[in-house]
PDB file of N, CA and C in Angstrom:
ATOM      1  N   LEU A   1     -21.274  -3.202  -3.395  1.00 62.00           N
ATOM      2  CA  LEU A   1     -19.638  -1.985  -4.511  1.00 62.00           C
ATOM      3  C   LEU A   1     -18.483  -1.623  -3.217  1.00 62.00           C
ATOM      4  N   LEU A   2     -18.378  -2.013  -3.853  1.00 80.00           N
ATOM      5  CA  LEU A   2     -16.886  -1.660  -2.574  1.00 80.00           C
ATOM      6  C   LEU A   2     -15.969  -0.060  -3.059  1.00 80.00           C
ATOM      7  N   THR A   3     -15.819   1.049  -1.729  1.00 90.00           N
ATOM      8  CA  THR A   3     -15.921   2.285  -2.468  1.00 90.00           C
ATOM      9  C   THR A   3     -14.681   2.210  -2.056  1.00 90.00           C
ATOM     10  N   GLU A   4     -13.664   1.725  -1.351  1.00 90.00           N
ATOM     11  CA  GLU A   4     -12.420   2.640  -1.268  1.00 90.00           C
ATOM     12  C   GLU A   4     -10.820   0.764  -2.045  1.00 90.00           C
ATOM     13  N   MET A   5     -10.329   1.706  -1.798  1.00 88.00           N
ATOM     14  CA  MET A   5      -9.079   1.425  -2.741  1.00 88.00           C
ATOM     15  C   MET A   5      -7.898   1.082  -1.253  1.00 88.00           C
ATOM     16  N   VAL A   6      -6.908   0.536  -0.975  1.00 87.00           N
ATOM     17  CA  VAL A   6      -5.896   0.401  -0.560  1.00 87.00           C
ATOM     18  C   VAL A   6      -5.166   0.195  -0.894  1.00 87.00           C
ATOM     19  N   VAL A   7      -4.063   0.862  -1.409  1.00 87.00           N
ATOM     20  CA  VAL A   7      -1.974   0.624  -1.819  1.00 87.00           C
ATOM     21  C   VAL A   7      -1.019   0.833  -1.142  1.00 87.00           C
ATOM     22  N   PHE A   8      -0.104   0.198  -0.808  1.00 85.00           N
ATOM     23  CA  PHE A   8       1.325   0.339   0.121  1.00 85.00           C
ATOM     24  C   PHE A   8       2.488  -0.129  -1.672  1.00 85.00           C
ATOM     25  N   GLY A   9       2.986   0.458  -0.958  1.00 84.00           N
ATOM     26  CA  GLY A   9       4.330   0.791  -1.447  1.00 84.00           C
ATOM     27  C   GLY A   9       4.047   1.195  -2.980  1.00 84.00           C
ATOM     28  N   GLY A  10       5.103   1.728  -3.645  1.00 84.00           N
ATOM     29  CA  GLY A  10       5.309   1.912  -5.124  1.00 84.00           C
ATOM     30  C   GLY A  10       5.958   2.445  -6.134  1.00 84.00           C
ATOM     31  N   TRP A  11       5.975   2.957  -6.765  1.00 85.00           N
ATOM     32  CA  TRP A  11       8.308   3.433  -7.825  1.00 85.00           C
ATOM     33  C   TRP A  11       8.019   4.065  -8.272  1.00 85.00           C
ATOM     34  N   ASN A  12       8.667   5.478  -8.127  1.00 90.00           N
ATOM     35  CA  ASN A  12       9.269   6.014  -8.725  1.00 90.00           C
ATOM     36  C   ASN A  12      10.563   6.751 -10.113  1.00 90.00           C
ATOM     37  N   ASN A  13      10.297   5.698 -10.224  1.00 88.00           N
ATOM     38  CA  ASN A  13      11.790   5.453 -11.549  1.00 88.00           C
ATOM     39  C   ASN A  13      13.554   5.339 -10.245  1.00 88.00           C
ATOM     40  N   GLU A  14      12.949   6.727  -9.183  1.00 89.00           N
ATOM     41  CA  GLU A  14      14.303   6.096  -8.350  1.00 89.00           C
ATOM     42  C   GLU A  14      13.927   6.036  -7.055  1.00 89.00           C
ATOM     43  N   LYS A  15      12.751   5.458  -7.097  1.00 87.00           N
ATOM     44  CA  LYS A  15      12.328   5.181  -5.438  1.00 87.00           C
ATOM     45  C   LYS A  15      12.205   4.572  -4.747  1.00 87.00           C
ATOM     46  N   ARG A  16      11.711   3.826  -4.186  1.00 86.00           N
ATOM     47  CA  ARG A  16      11.172   2.795  -3.577  1.00 86.00           C
ATOM     48  C   ARG A  16      10.007   2.981  -2.899  1.00 86.00           C
ATOM     49  N   PHE A  17       8.520   3.002  -2.046  1.00 87.00           N
ATOM     50  CA  PHE A  17       7.748   3.300  -0.978  1.00 87.00           C
ATOM     51  C   PHE A  17       8.122   2.078   0.140  1.00 87.00           C
ATOM     52  N   ASN A  18       7.334   2.431   0.635  1.00 87.00           N
ATOM     53  CA  ASN A  18       6.592   1.536   1.555  1.00 87.00           C
ATOM     54  C   ASN A  18       5.785   1.943   2.758  1.00 87.00           C
ATOM     55  N   ASP A  19       4.735   2.969   2.055  1.00 88.00           N
ATOM     56  CA  ASP A  19       3.635   4.561   2.452  1.00 88.00           C
ATOM     57  C   ASP A  19       2.369   3.996   2.142  1.00 88.00           C
ATOM     58  N   LEU A  20       1.348   3.685   2.993  1.00 89.00           N
ATOM     59  CA  LEU A  20       0.295   3.067   3.011  1.00 89.00           C
ATOM     60  C   LEU A  20      -0.726   3.714   3.084  1.00 89.00           C
ATOM     61  N   PHE A  21      -1.200   3.987   1.438  1.00 92.00           N
ATOM     62  CA  PHE A  21      -2.499   4.768   0.473  1.00 92.00           C
ATOM     63  C   PHE A  21      -4.369   4.712   1.105  1.00 92.00           C
ATOM     64  N   LEU A  22      -4.923   5.293   1.366  1.00 92.00           N
ATOM     65  CA  LEU A  22      -6.633   4.848   1.572  1.00 92.00           C
ATOM     66  C   LEU A  22      -7.539   6.200  -0.090  1.00 92.00           C
ATOM     67  N   LEU A  23      -7.395   5.436  -1.097  1.00 93.00           N
ATOM     68  CA  LEU A  23      -8.961   6.353  -1.510  1.00 93.00           C
ATOM     69  C   LEU A  23     -10.296   5.768  -1.814  1.00 93.00           C
ATOM     70  N   ASP A  24     -10.824   6.896  -0.897  1.00 95.00           N
ATOM     71  CA  ASP A  24     -11.713   6.544  -0.958  1.00 95.00           C
ATOM     72  C   ASP A  24     -12.695   6.963  -2.629  1.00 95.00           C
ATOM     73  N   LEU A  25     -13.232   6.026  -3.059  1.00 94.00           N
ATOM     74  CA  LEU A  25     -14.252   6.073  -5.100  1.00 94.00           C
ATOM     75  C   LEU A  25     -14.605   7.085  -4.545  1.00 94.00           C
ATOM     76  N   SER A  26     -15.726   6.807  -3.670  1.00 95.00           N
ATOM     77  CA  SER A  26     -16.695   7.103  -2.734  1.00 95.00           C
ATOM     78  C   SER A  26     -17.246   9.582  -3.014  1.00 95.00           C
ATOM     79  N   LYS A  27     -16.144   9.639  -2.955  1.00 95.00           N
ATOM     80  CA  LYS A  27     -16.229  10.886  -2.077  1.00 95.00           C
ATOM     81  C   LYS A  27     -15.643  11.492  -4.866  1.00 95.00           C
ATOM     82  N   SER A  28     -16.431  12.997  -4.955  1.00 95.00           N
ATOM     83  CA  SER A  28     -16.241  12.990  -6.179  1.00 95.00           C
ATOM     84  C   SER A  28     -15.662  14.615  -6.003  1.00 95.00           C
ATOM     85  N   PRO A  29     -13.850  14.743  -6.505  1.00 96.00           N
ATOM     86  CA  PRO A  29     -12.935  13.722  -6.933  1.00 96.00           C
ATOM     87  C   PRO A  29     -12.651  12.231  -5.448  1.00 96.00           C
ATOM     88  N   PRO A  30     -12.702  11.539  -5.727  1.00 95.00           N
ATOM     89  CA  PRO A  30     -12.011  10.332  -4.987  1.00 95.00           C
ATOM     90  C   PRO A  30     -11.001  11.443  -4.360  1.00 95.00           C
ATOM     91  N   GLU A  31     -11.516  10.814  -3.121  1.00 97.00           N
ATOM     92  CA  GLU A  31      -9.702  11.434  -2.419  1.00 97.00           C
ATOM     93  C   GLU A  31      -8.983  10.356  -1.596  1.00 97.00           C
ATOM     94  N   TRP A  32      -7.008  10.532  -1.441  1.00 96.00           N
ATOM     95  CA  TRP A  32      -6.342  10.147  -1.212  1.00 96.00           C
ATOM     96  C   TRP A  32      -6.427  10.306   0.288  1.00 96.00           C
ATOM     97  N   GLN A  33      -6.050   9.183   1.361  1.00 96.00           N
ATOM     98  CA  GLN A  33      -6.102   9.600   2.591  1.00 96.00           C
ATOM     99  C   GLN A  33      -4.194   8.364   3.330  1.00 96.00           C
ATOM    100  N   GLU A  34      -3.890   8.983   3.370  1.00 94.00           N
ATOM    101  CA  GLU A  34      -2.131   8.342   3.320  1.00 94.00           C
ATOM    102  C   GLU A  34      -2.694   8.198   5.796  1.00 94.00           C
ATOM    103  N   ILE A  35      -2.270   6.969   5.658  1.00 90.00           N
ATOM    104  CA  ILE A  35      -2.196   5.597   5.998  1.00 90.00           C
ATOM    105  C   ILE A  35      -1.544   5.444   7.205  1.00 90.00           C
ATOM    106  N   SER A  36      -1.166   5.899   8.276  1.00 85.00           N
ATOM    107  CA  SER A  36      -0.438   6.308   9.161  1.00 85.00           C
ATOM    108  C   SER A  36       0.208   5.657  10.457  1.00 85.00           C
ATOM    109  N   ASP A  37      -1.497   5.084  10.330  1.00 80.00           N
ATOM    110  CA  ASP A  37       0.057   4.756  12.023  1.00 80.00           C
ATOM    111  C   ASP A  37      -0.814   2.733  12.013  1.00 80.00           C
ATOM    112  N   GLN A  38       0.331   2.379  11.362  1.00 72.00           N
ATOM    113  CA  GLN A  38      -0.312   0.885  10.762  1.00 72.00           C
ATOM    114  C   GLN A  38       1.058  -0.148  12.283  1.00 72.00           C
ATOM    115  N   GLU A  39       0.268  -0.845  11.902  1.00 79.00           N
ATOM    116  CA  GLU A  39       0.316  -2.091  13.454  1.00 79.00           C
ATOM    117  C   GLU A  39       1.498  -3.069  12.929  1.00 79.00           C
ATOM    118  N   GLY A  40       2.281  -3.293  13.728  1.00 81.00           N
ATOM    119  CA  GLY A  40       3.101  -5.029  13.141  1.00 81.00           C
ATOM    120  C   GLY A  40       4.126  -4.542  12.570  1.00 81.00           C
ATOM    121  N   GLU A  41       4.890  -5.518  12.021  1.00 81.00           N
ATOM    122  CA  GLU A  41       5.741  -5.329  11.154  1.00 81.00           C
ATOM    123  C   GLU A  41       5.473  -4.473   9.920  1.00 81.00           C
ATOM    124  N   ILE A  42       5.910  -3.329   9.764  1.00 80.00           N
ATOM    125  CA  ILE A  42       6.119  -2.472   7.281  1.00 80.00           C
ATOM    126  C   ILE A  42       6.647  -3.093   7.372  1.00 80.00           C
ATOM    127  N   PRO A  43       6.262  -4.073   5.922  1.00 79.00           N
ATOM    128  CA  PRO A  43       7.153  -4.703   5.041  1.00 79.00           C
ATOM    129  C   PRO A  43       8.032  -3.633   5.050  1.00 79.00           C
ATOM    130  N   PRO A  44       9.430  -4.460   3.713  1.00 82.00           N
ATOM    131  CA  PRO A  44      10.407  -2.532   3.451  1.00 82.00           C
ATOM    132  C   PRO A  44       9.465  -2.450   2.464  1.00 82.00           C
ATOM    133  N   PRO A  45      10.234  -1.269   1.675  1.00 83.00           N
ATOM    134  CA  PRO A  45       9.889  -0.210   0.458  1.00 83.00           C
ATOM    135  C   PRO A  45       9.513  -1.379  -0.509  1.00 83.00           C
ATOM    136  N   LEU A  46       8.917  -1.827  -1.092  1.00 79.00           N
ATOM    137  CA  LEU A  46       8.741  -2.734  -2.997  1.00 79.00           C
ATOM    138  C   LEU A  46       8.006  -1.926  -3.603  1.00 79.00           C
ATOM    139  N   CYS A  47       7.862  -2.652  -4.608  1.00 79.00           N
ATOM    140  CA  CYS A  47       7.028  -2.448  -5.868  1.00 79.00           C
ATOM    141  C   CYS A  47       7.211  -4.385  -6.824  1.00 79.00           C
ATOM    142  N   ASP A  48       6.043  -3.723  -8.114  1.00 80.00           N
ATOM    143  CA  ASP A  48       5.635  -4.926  -8.553  1.00 80.00           C
ATOM    144  C   ASP A  48       5.416  -6.623  -7.066  1.00 80.00           C
ATOM    145  N   HIS A  49       4.329  -5.391  -7.067  1.00 79.00           N
ATOM    146  CA  HIS A  49       3.725  -6.858  -5.581  1.00 79.00           C
ATOM    147  C   HIS A  49       2.081  -7.272  -5.101  1.00 79.00           C
ATOM    148  N   SER A  50       1.603  -7.871  -5.639  1.00 82.00           N
ATOM    149  CA  SER A  50       0.464  -8.135  -5.013  1.00 82.00           C
ATOM    150  C   SER A  50      -0.175  -7.907  -3.980  1.00 82.00           C
ATOM    151  N   ALA A  51      -1.444  -7.262  -3.433  1.00 79.00           N
ATOM    152  CA  ALA A  51      -1.635  -7.706  -1.445  1.00 79.00           C
ATOM    153  C   ALA A  51      -3.076  -8.474  -2.094  1.00 79.00           C
ATOM    154  N   VAL A  52      -4.027  -8.834  -0.270  1.00 81.00           N
ATOM    155  CA  VAL A  52      -5.492  -8.748  -0.413  1.00 81.00           C
ATOM    156  C   VAL A  52      -5.213  -8.063   1.519  1.00 81.00           C
ATOM    157  N   ILE A  53      -6.556  -7.938   1.602  1.00 81.00           N
ATOM    158  CA  ILE A  53      -7.441  -7.119   3.275  1.00 81.00           C
ATOM    159  C   ILE A  53      -7.701  -8.377   3.077  1.00 81.00           C
ATOM    160  N   PHE A  54      -7.774  -8.799   4.396  1.00 84.00           N
ATOM    161  CA  PHE A  54      -7.880  -9.997   4.716  1.00 84.00           C
ATOM    162  C   PHE A  54      -8.708  -9.744   6.451  1.00 84.00           C
ATOM    163  N   GLN A  55      -9.649  -9.265   6.508  1.00 84.00           N
ATOM    164  CA  GLN A  55     -10.201  -9.409   8.446  1.00 84.00           C
ATOM    165  C   GLN A  55      -9.564  -7.780   8.806  1.00 84.00           C
ATOM    166  N   ASP A  56      -8.759  -7.965  10.113  1.00 79.00           N
ATOM    167  CA  ASP A  56      -7.547  -6.939  10.075  1.00 79.00           C
ATOM    168  C   ASP A  56      -6.031  -7.547   8.973  1.00 79.00           C
ATOM    169  N   PHE A  57      -6.128  -7.671   8.546  1.00 82.00           N
ATOM    170  CA  PHE A  57      -4.592  -7.597   8.221  1.00 82.00           C
ATOM    171  C   PHE A  57      -4.284  -7.446   6.480  1.00 82.00           C
ATOM    172  N   MET A  58      -3.333  -7.279   6.344  1.00 78.00           N
ATOM    173  CA  MET A  58      -3.219  -7.215   4.723  1.00 78.00           C
ATOM    174  C   MET A  58      -2.091  -7.607   4.594  1.00 78.00           C
ATOM    175  N   PHE A  59      -2.436  -9.179   3.516  1.00 83.00           N
ATOM    176  CA  PHE A  59      -0.844  -9.779   3.155  1.00 83.00           C
ATOM    177  C   PHE A  59      -0.215  -9.205   1.330  1.00 83.00           C
ATOM    178  N   VAL A  60       0.600  -9.509   1.487  1.00 79.00           N
ATOM    179  CA  VAL A  60       1.170  -8.805   0.370  1.00 79.00           C
ATOM    180  C   VAL A  60       2.595  -9.791   0.023  1.00 79.00           C
ATOM    181  N   PHE A  61       2.691 -10.004  -0.927  1.00 80.00           N
ATOM    182  CA  PHE A  61       3.438 -11.148  -1.758  1.00 80.00           C
ATOM    183  C   PHE A  61       4.176 -10.248  -3.421  1.00 80.00           C
ATOM    184  N   GLY A  62       4.666 -12.182  -3.610  1.00 75.00           N
ATOM    185  CA  GLY A  62       5.412 -11.066  -4.537  1.00 75.00           C
ATOM    186  C   GLY A  62       6.002  -9.866  -5.514  1.00 75.00           C
ATOM    187  N   TRP A  63       6.764  -9.524  -4.575  1.00 66.00           N
ATOM    188  CA  TRP A  63       7.858  -7.584  -4.281  1.00 66.00           C
ATOM    189  C   TRP A  63       9.475  -7.797  -4.801  1.00 66.00           C
ATOM    190  N   PHE A  64       9.870  -6.969  -5.339  1.00 62.00           N
ATOM    191  CA  PHE A  64      10.686  -6.748  -5.496  1.00 62.00           C
ATOM    192  C   PHE A  64      11.774  -5.025  -4.378  1.00 62.00           C
ATOM    193  N   PHE A  65      12.629  -6.032  -4.345  1.00 57.00           N
ATOM    194  CA  PHE A  65      13.521  -4.334  -3.486  1.00 57.00           C
ATOM    195  C   PHE A  65      14.200  -4.780  -2.860  1.00 57.00           C
ATOM    196  N   LEU A  66      15.269  -3.865  -3.603  1.00 60.00           N
ATOM    197  CA  LEU A  66      16.928  -3.380  -3.173  1.00 60.00           C
ATOM    198  C   LEU A  66      16.172  -2.945  -1.502  1.00 60.00           C
ATOM    199  N   PHE A  67      18.414  -3.292  -0.917  1.00 52.00           N
ATOM    200  CA  PHE A  67      18.270  -2.566  -0.422  1.00 52.00           C
ATOM    201  C   PHE A  67      19.711  -1.164  -0.673  1.00 52.00           C
TER     202      PHE A  67
END
Protein backbone atom coordinates (compact mmCIF):
# COMPACT_ATOMS: atom_id res chain seq x y z
CA LEU A 1 0.00 0.00 0.00
CA LEU A 2 1.46 3.36 -1.03
CA THR A 3 1.34 6.04 1.65
CA GLU A 4 2.86 9.04 -0.14
CA MET A 5 1.75 11.23 -3.03
CA VAL A 6 3.99 13.69 -4.88
CA VAL A 7 2.36 16.88 -6.21
CA PHE A 8 4.11 19.14 -8.73
CA GLY A 9 2.88 22.54 -9.92
CA GLY A 10 -0.69 23.69 -10.17
CA TRP A 11 -2.83 26.79 -10.70
CA ASN A 12 -4.86 29.05 -8.39
CA ASN A 13 -6.87 30.88 -11.12
CA GLU A 14 -4.24 33.65 -11.14
CA LYS A 15 -0.81 32.04 -11.13
CA ARG A 16 0.85 28.78 -12.19
CA PHE A 17 3.34 27.07 -9.89
CA ASN A 18 6.39 24.82 -10.19
CA ASP A 19 6.73 23.83 -6.55
CA LEU A 20 7.01 20.24 -5.38
CA PHE A 21 5.23 18.74 -2.35
CA LEU A 22 4.98 15.35 -0.68
CA LEU A 23 1.71 14.34 0.97
CA ASP A 24 2.21 11.71 3.68
CA LEU A 25 -1.04 9.74 3.79
CA SER A 26 0.13 7.49 6.63
CA LYS A 27 -0.34 10.30 9.16
CA SER A 28 -3.63 11.45 10.63
CA PRO A 29 -4.36 14.04 9.44
CA PRO A 30 -2.28 13.69 6.24
CA GLU A 31 0.83 15.90 6.35
CA TRP A 32 2.26 18.12 3.57
CA GLN A 33 6.00 18.67 3.17
CA GLU A 34 7.58 20.98 0.58
CA ILE A 35 10.51 19.42 -1.27
CA SER A 36 13.01 22.20 -1.87
CA ASP A 37 16.20 20.24 -2.67
CA GLN A 38 15.28 19.39 -6.27
CA GLU A 39 18.09 18.33 -8.60
CA GLY A 40 18.41 18.77 -12.34
CA GLU A 41 16.38 21.03 -14.57
CA ILE A 42 13.18 22.23 -12.90
CA PRO A 43 10.22 22.61 -15.31
CA PRO A 44 8.52 26.00 -15.68
CA PRO A 45 5.29 26.68 -13.77
CA LEU A 46 2.72 24.17 -15.10
CA CYS A 47 -0.90 23.10 -14.83
CA ASP A 48 -3.05 20.44 -16.56
CA HIS A 49 -0.20 17.91 -16.58
CA SER A 50 0.48 14.37 -15.45
CA ALA A 51 3.60 12.89 -13.93
CA VAL A 52 5.10 9.59 -12.91
CA ILE A 53 8.06 8.78 -10.68
CA PHE A 54 10.38 6.00 -11.83
CA GLN A 55 13.41 5.19 -9.67
CA ASP A 56 14.97 8.60 -8.91
CA PHE A 57 13.28 10.53 -11.74
CA MET A 58 10.00 12.38 -12.16
CA PHE A 59 8.67 12.53 -15.73
CA VAL A 60 6.18 15.33 -16.42
CA PHE A 61 4.09 15.43 -19.61
CA GLY A 62 0.96 16.95 -21.15
CA TRP A 63 1.12 20.47 -19.69
CA PHE A 64 -0.02 24.02 -20.28
CA PHE A 65 2.02 27.09 -19.33
CA LEU A 66 2.31 30.77 -20.18
CA PHE A 67 5.32 33.06 -19.82
